[in-house]
Amino acid sequence: MDDARPMDSDTSTYSLITAGQILEKYPLYLNEKARASIPRRPGCVYHLLLQVPLRMLLNGIILQQAHDYQVYVQKLFVDYLLSGESSRDESAPGALTREDLEAERIKVVELSQAFQAFERTHARSMSESQEALTIVARDWREAVEASALRMAPVLKKAGISTTANSVFHGVMDAFAHVEGRLSVQSEEFWDSFGERCGKAIDEPLRKALLPLLPDVTAFIKQVQASATVWDVRAHEQGDEVRRFRKNYYDAILKTGELLALLPEYRKDENRDVENRELLYFDAHLGGDAGAS
């Protein structure tokens, strides 16, 4: 897994809205400033924990779009079949078009069978990846809790009256601003930590606290080891769900073109307008889509 890759444009569209909710499921609670820093820190432990769930979420949104296309094209065929046009005599005008429509209907049925299997695979991947990353997040939380217990007495001795709980949240927030072990010496890290403690952390105190912090580098490696296989799978499934969306879109176009060729078939325009309400979404989300 590429730990230096920032959240891409599609993922970051939803990241600030959903990152906090995803982190809370781990459960990891960060303040708003810390959450806002995560997309800019591709090497931070929280960014790595979020990358796969956000990609899975994006795949789920595209999957819903493909499902809406599926429902629409199925309704086109239902209206066609209910009209009685499909059962007209072979000698009636439009016989070849009706044959083409039947062939297209069979293709849509086969596509839907494959799509249903993909939906099950996607749901299973979401569940299993979340379970694997939750274990890593739990280990990180426990490491930060242990550090907070060691740091609280040092802070108290330095004249900073704070609780282990405040120290815990201060460390959790501060690590949203760094991407590795050396980064904990940055001003941004200690400014964030000091905000939670209610007092600036001077250089001597920083040196005393530094050895007590959890080894973020080790946890970044742990996240990468757990997330790599899921990151690859999420991208593969993203490609697959976009193909489903495009195939359904193409089926809508093809079916509409064939129905328009039937001399006696008249589409119910009011019903079609109602059916099309499903399709009012960003059909280019994730790329490789047809526009509705």
Coordinates of C-alpha atoms in Angstrom, one line a residue, residues 1-286:
M1 CA 0.0 0.0 0.0
D2 CA 1.4 3.4 -0.9
D3 CA 1.6 5.3 2.4
A4 CA 2.5 8.6 0.6
R5 CA -0.7 8.8 -1.5
P6 CA -3.1 11.6 -0.5
M7 CA -6.8 11.0 -0.5
D8 CA -7.8 11.3 -4.1
S9 CA -10.3 13.9 -5.3
D10 CA -13.3 11.5 -5.3
T11 CA -12.5 10.2 -1.8
S12 CA -11.7 13.6 -0.3
T13 CA -15.1 14.9 -1.5
Y14 CA -16.7 12.8 1.2
S15 CA -13.8 12.6 3.7
L16 CA -14.5 15.6 5.9
I17 CA -18.1 14.6 6.2
T18 CA -17.5 10.9 7.0
A19 CA -14.0 10.7 8.5
G20 CA -15.2 11.5 12.0
Q21 CA -18.0 8.9 11.8
I22 CA -15.6 6.2 10.5
L23 CA -13.0 7.0 13.2
E24 CA -15.7 6.9 15.9
K25 CA -16.6 3.3 14.8
Y26 CA -13.0 2.2 15.6
P27 CA -13.5 4.0 18.2
L28 CA -11.1 6.9 17.8
Y29 CA -12.3 10.4 18.7
L30 CA -10.6 13.5 17.3
N31 CA -11.5 17.1 17.4
E32 CA -12.5 19.0 14.3
K33 CA -9.1 20.6 13.7
A34 CA -7.4 17.2 13.9
R35 CA -9.9 15.7 11.5
A36 CA -9.4 18.5 9.0
S37 CA -5.6 17.9 9.0
I38 CA -5.9 14.2 8.0
P39 CA -6.4 14.7 4.2
R40 CA -3.2 16.8 4.1
R41 CA -1.2 14.1 5.9
P42 CA -1.1 11.0 3.7
G43 CA 1.4 9.3 6.0
C44 CA -0.4 9.9 9.3
V45 CA -1.8 6.9 11.0
Y46 CA -5.4 8.1 10.8
H47 CA -5.2 8.8 7.0
L48 CA -4.1 5.2 6.5
L49 CA -6.9 3.9 8.7
L50 CA -9.4 5.9 6.6
Q51 CA -8.1 5.2 3.1
V52 CA -9.8 1.8 2.7
P53 CA -13.1 2.6 4.4
L54 CA -13.5 5.8 2.3
R55 CA -12.6 3.9 -0.9
M56 CA -15.2 1.2 0.0
L57 CA -17.7 4.0 0.7
L58 CA -17.1 5.5 -2.7
N59 CA -17.6 2.1 -4.3
G60 CA -20.8 1.7 -2.4
I61 CA -22.1 5.0 -3.8
I62 CA -21.2 4.0 -7.3
L63 CA -22.8 0.6 -6.7
Q64 CA -26.1 2.4 -5.7
Q65 CA -25.9 4.3 -9.0
A66 CA -25.4 1.1 -10.9
H67 CA -28.4 -0.3 -9.0
D68 CA -30.5 2.7 -10.0
Y69 CA -29.6 2.2 -13.6
Q70 CA -30.5 -1.5 -13.3
V71 CA -33.9 -0.6 -11.9
Y72 CA -34.5 1.9 -14.7
V73 CA -33.6 -0.5 -17.6
Q74 CA -35.7 -3.2 -16.0
K75 CA -38.7 -0.8 -15.9
L76 CA -38.2 -0.1 -19.6
F77 CA -38.6 -3.8 -20.3
V78 CA -41.5 -4.2 -17.9
D79 CA -43.4 -1.4 -19.7
Y80 CA -42.5 -2.9 -23.0
L81 CA -43.7 -6.4 -22.0
L82 CA -46.9 -5.1 -20.4
S83 CA -47.7 -3.2 -23.6
G84 CA -48.2 -6.5 -25.5
E85 CA -45.7 -5.4 -28.2
S86 CA -43.4 -8.3 -27.5
S87 CA -46.1 -10.9 -28.2
R88 CA -47.1 -9.5 -31.6
D89 CA -47.1 -11.8 -34.6
E90 CA -43.8 -12.3 -36.4
S91 CA -45.4 -10.9 -39.5
A92 CA -46.2 -7.6 -37.7
P93 CA -43.9 -4.6 -38.4
G94 CA -40.8 -4.5 -36.2
A95 CA -40.2 -8.2 -35.9
L96 CA -36.4 -7.8 -36.2
T97 CA -36.4 -5.1 -33.6
R98 CA -38.4 -7.3 -31.2
E99 CA -35.8 -10.0 -31.7
D100 CA -33.0 -7.5 -30.8
L101 CA -35.0 -6.4 -27.7
E102 CA -35.3 -10.0 -26.5
A103 CA -31.6 -10.5 -27.0
E104 CA -30.9 -7.2 -25.0
R105 CA -33.3 -8.3 -22.3
I106 CA -31.4 -11.6 -21.9
K107 CA -28.1 -9.6 -21.6
V108 CA -29.6 -7.5 -18.9
V109 CA -30.8 -10.5 -17.0
E110 CA -27.3 -12.0 -17.2
L111 CA -25.7 -8.7 -16.2
S112 CA -28.0 -8.5 -13.2
Q113 CA -27.1 -12.0 -12.0
A114 CA -23.4 -11.0 -12.1
F115 CA -24.2 -7.7 -10.4
Q116 CA -26.0 -9.4 -7.5
A117 CA -23.0 -11.6 -6.9
F118 CA -20.8 -8.5 -6.9
E119 CA -23.0 -6.8 -4.3
R120 CA -22.5 -9.8 -2.0
T121 CA -18.8 -9.7 -2.5
H122 CA -18.6 -5.9 -1.9
A123 CA -20.6 -6.2 1.4
R124 CA -18.4 -9.0 2.6
S125 CA -15.2 -7.0 1.8
M126 CA -16.6 -3.9 3.7
S127 CA -17.3 -6.0 6.7
E128 CA -14.0 -8.0 6.7
S129 CA -11.8 -4.9 6.0
Q130 CA -13.5 -3.0 8.8
E131 CA -12.9 -5.8 11.2
A132 CA -9.2 -6.1 10.4
L133 CA -8.6 -2.3 10.7
T134 CA -10.6 -2.1 13.9
I135 CA -8.1 -4.5 15.5
V136 CA -5.2 -2.2 14.5
A137 CA -7.1 0.9 15.7
R138 CA -7.7 -0.9 19.1
D139 CA -4.0 -1.5 19.4
W140 CA -3.2 2.1 18.6
R141 CA -5.8 3.4 21.2
E142 CA -4.3 1.1 23.9
A143 CA -0.8 2.4 23.1
V144 CA -1.9 6.0 23.4
E145 CA -3.7 5.3 26.6
A146 CA -0.6 3.7 28.1
S147 CA 1.5 6.8 27.0
A148 CA -1.1 9.1 28.5
L149 CA -0.8 7.4 31.9
R150 CA 3.0 7.8 31.8
M151 CA 2.9 11.4 30.6
A152 CA 0.3 12.8 33.1
P153 CA 2.7 12.7 36.1
V154 CA 5.4 14.3 34.1
L155 CA 3.1 17.1 33.1
K156 CA 1.9 17.5 36.7
K157 CA 5.4 17.8 37.9
A158 CA 6.0 20.5 35.4
G159 CA 3.1 22.5 36.8
I160 CA 0.5 21.5 34.2
S161 CA -2.6 20.2 36.0
T162 CA -4.4 17.9 33.7
T163 CA -6.0 14.4 33.7
A164 CA -4.8 11.3 31.9
N165 CA -8.0 11.5 29.8
S166 CA -7.1 15.0 28.6
V167 CA -3.5 13.8 27.9
F168 CA -4.9 10.9 26.0
H169 CA -7.1 13.1 23.7
G170 CA -4.2 15.5 23.3
V171 CA -1.9 12.8 22.0
M172 CA -4.7 11.4 19.8
D173 CA -5.3 14.8 18.2
A174 CA -1.6 15.7 17.9
F175 CA -0.9 12.6 15.8
A176 CA -3.3 13.8 13.2
H177 CA -0.7 16.4 12.4
V178 CA 2.4 14.2 11.9
E179 CA 3.4 11.4 9.4
G180 CA 6.2 9.6 11.3
R181 CA 8.4 9.4 14.4
L182 CA 10.5 12.4 13.6
S183 CA 7.5 14.6 12.9
V184 CA 6.5 14.5 16.6
Q185 CA 9.2 17.1 17.1
S186 CA 7.3 19.6 15.0
E187 CA 5.7 22.7 16.3
E188 CA 2.3 21.6 14.9
F189 CA 2.4 18.4 17.0
W190 CA 3.2 20.2 20.3
D191 CA 0.9 23.1 19.6
S192 CA -2.0 20.7 19.1
F193 CA -1.1 18.8 22.3
G194 CA -0.7 22.0 24.3
E195 CA -4.2 23.1 23.3
R196 CA -5.7 20.0 24.9
C197 CA -3.6 20.5 28.0
G198 CA -4.4 24.2 28.3
K199 CA -0.8 25.3 28.3
A200 CA 2.1 25.5 25.8
I201 CA 4.7 22.8 26.0
D202 CA 8.2 24.2 26.2
E203 CA 11.4 22.6 24.8
P204 CA 12.6 20.9 28.1
L205 CA 9.2 19.4 28.7
R206 CA 9.0 18.2 25.1
K207 CA 12.3 16.3 25.6
A208 CA 10.9 14.7 28.7
L209 CA 7.7 13.6 27.1
L210 CA 9.1 12.5 23.7
P211 CA 10.3 9.1 24.9
L212 CA 6.9 8.4 26.4
L213 CA 5.0 8.8 23.2
P214 CA 3.8 5.6 21.3
D215 CA 6.0 4.5 18.4
V216 CA 3.9 5.8 15.6
T217 CA 6.2 4.4 12.9
A218 CA 5.6 0.8 14.2
F219 CA 1.8 1.4 14.0
I220 CA 2.0 2.9 10.6
K221 CA 3.7 -0.3 9.4
Q222 CA 1.0 -2.3 11.2
V223 CA -1.7 -0.4 9.4
Q224 CA 0.0 -0.8 6.1
A225 CA 0.4 -4.5 6.6
S226 CA -3.3 -4.9 7.5
A227 CA -4.7 -2.5 4.8
T228 CA -2.6 -3.4 1.8
V229 CA -4.6 -6.3 0.6
W230 CA -7.9 -4.4 1.2
D231 CA -6.6 -1.3 -0.6
V232 CA -5.8 -3.4 -3.7
R233 CA -9.2 -5.2 -3.4
A234 CA -11.1 -1.9 -3.0
H235 CA -9.5 -0.5 -6.2
E236 CA -10.2 -3.7 -8.1
Q237 CA -13.8 -3.6 -6.9
G238 CA -14.0 0.1 -7.8
D239 CA -13.0 -0.7 -11.4
E240 CA -15.6 -3.5 -11.5
V241 CA -18.5 -1.5 -10.1
R242 CA -17.8 1.3 -12.6
R243 CA -18.0 -1.3 -15.4
F244 CA -21.4 -2.5 -14.1
R245 CA -22.6 1.1 -14.0
K246 CA -21.4 1.7 -17.6
N247 CA -22.9 -1.6 -18.8
Y248 CA -26.2 -0.7 -17.4
Y249 CA -26.0 2.8 -18.8
D250 CA -25.2 1.3 -22.3
A251 CA -28.2 -1.1 -21.9
I252 CA -30.5 1.9 -21.2
L253 CA -29.3 3.6 -24.4
K254 CA -29.6 0.5 -26.5
T255 CA -33.0 -0.4 -25.1
G256 CA -34.3 3.1 -25.7
E257 CA -33.0 3.2 -29.2
L258 CA -34.7 -0.2 -30.0
L259 CA -38.0 0.8 -28.5
A260 CA -38.0 4.0 -30.5
L261 CA -37.8 1.8 -33.7
L262 CA -41.0 0.0 -33.0
P263 CA -43.7 1.6 -35.1
E264 CA -46.7 0.7 -32.8
Y265 CA -45.0 1.2 -29.4
R266 CA -45.7 4.3 -27.4
K267 CA -43.8 5.0 -24.2
D268 CA -45.7 6.3 -21.2
E269 CA -44.0 9.6 -20.9
N270 CA -45.4 10.4 -17.4
R271 CA -44.2 7.1 -16.1
D272 CA -40.8 7.5 -17.7
V273 CA -40.3 10.9 -16.1
E274 CA -41.1 9.3 -12.7
N275 CA -38.7 6.5 -13.4
R276 CA -35.9 8.9 -14.4
E277 CA -36.0 10.5 -11.0
L278 CA -33.8 7.6 -9.9
L279 CA -31.1 8.8 -12.3
Y280 CA -30.5 12.4 -11.0
F281 CA -27.0 11.9 -9.6
D282 CA -23.4 12.5 -10.5
A283 CA -23.0 9.8 -13.1
H284 CA -19.3 10.7 -13.5
L285 CA -18.4 10.0 -9.8
G286 CA -15.3 7.8 -9.9

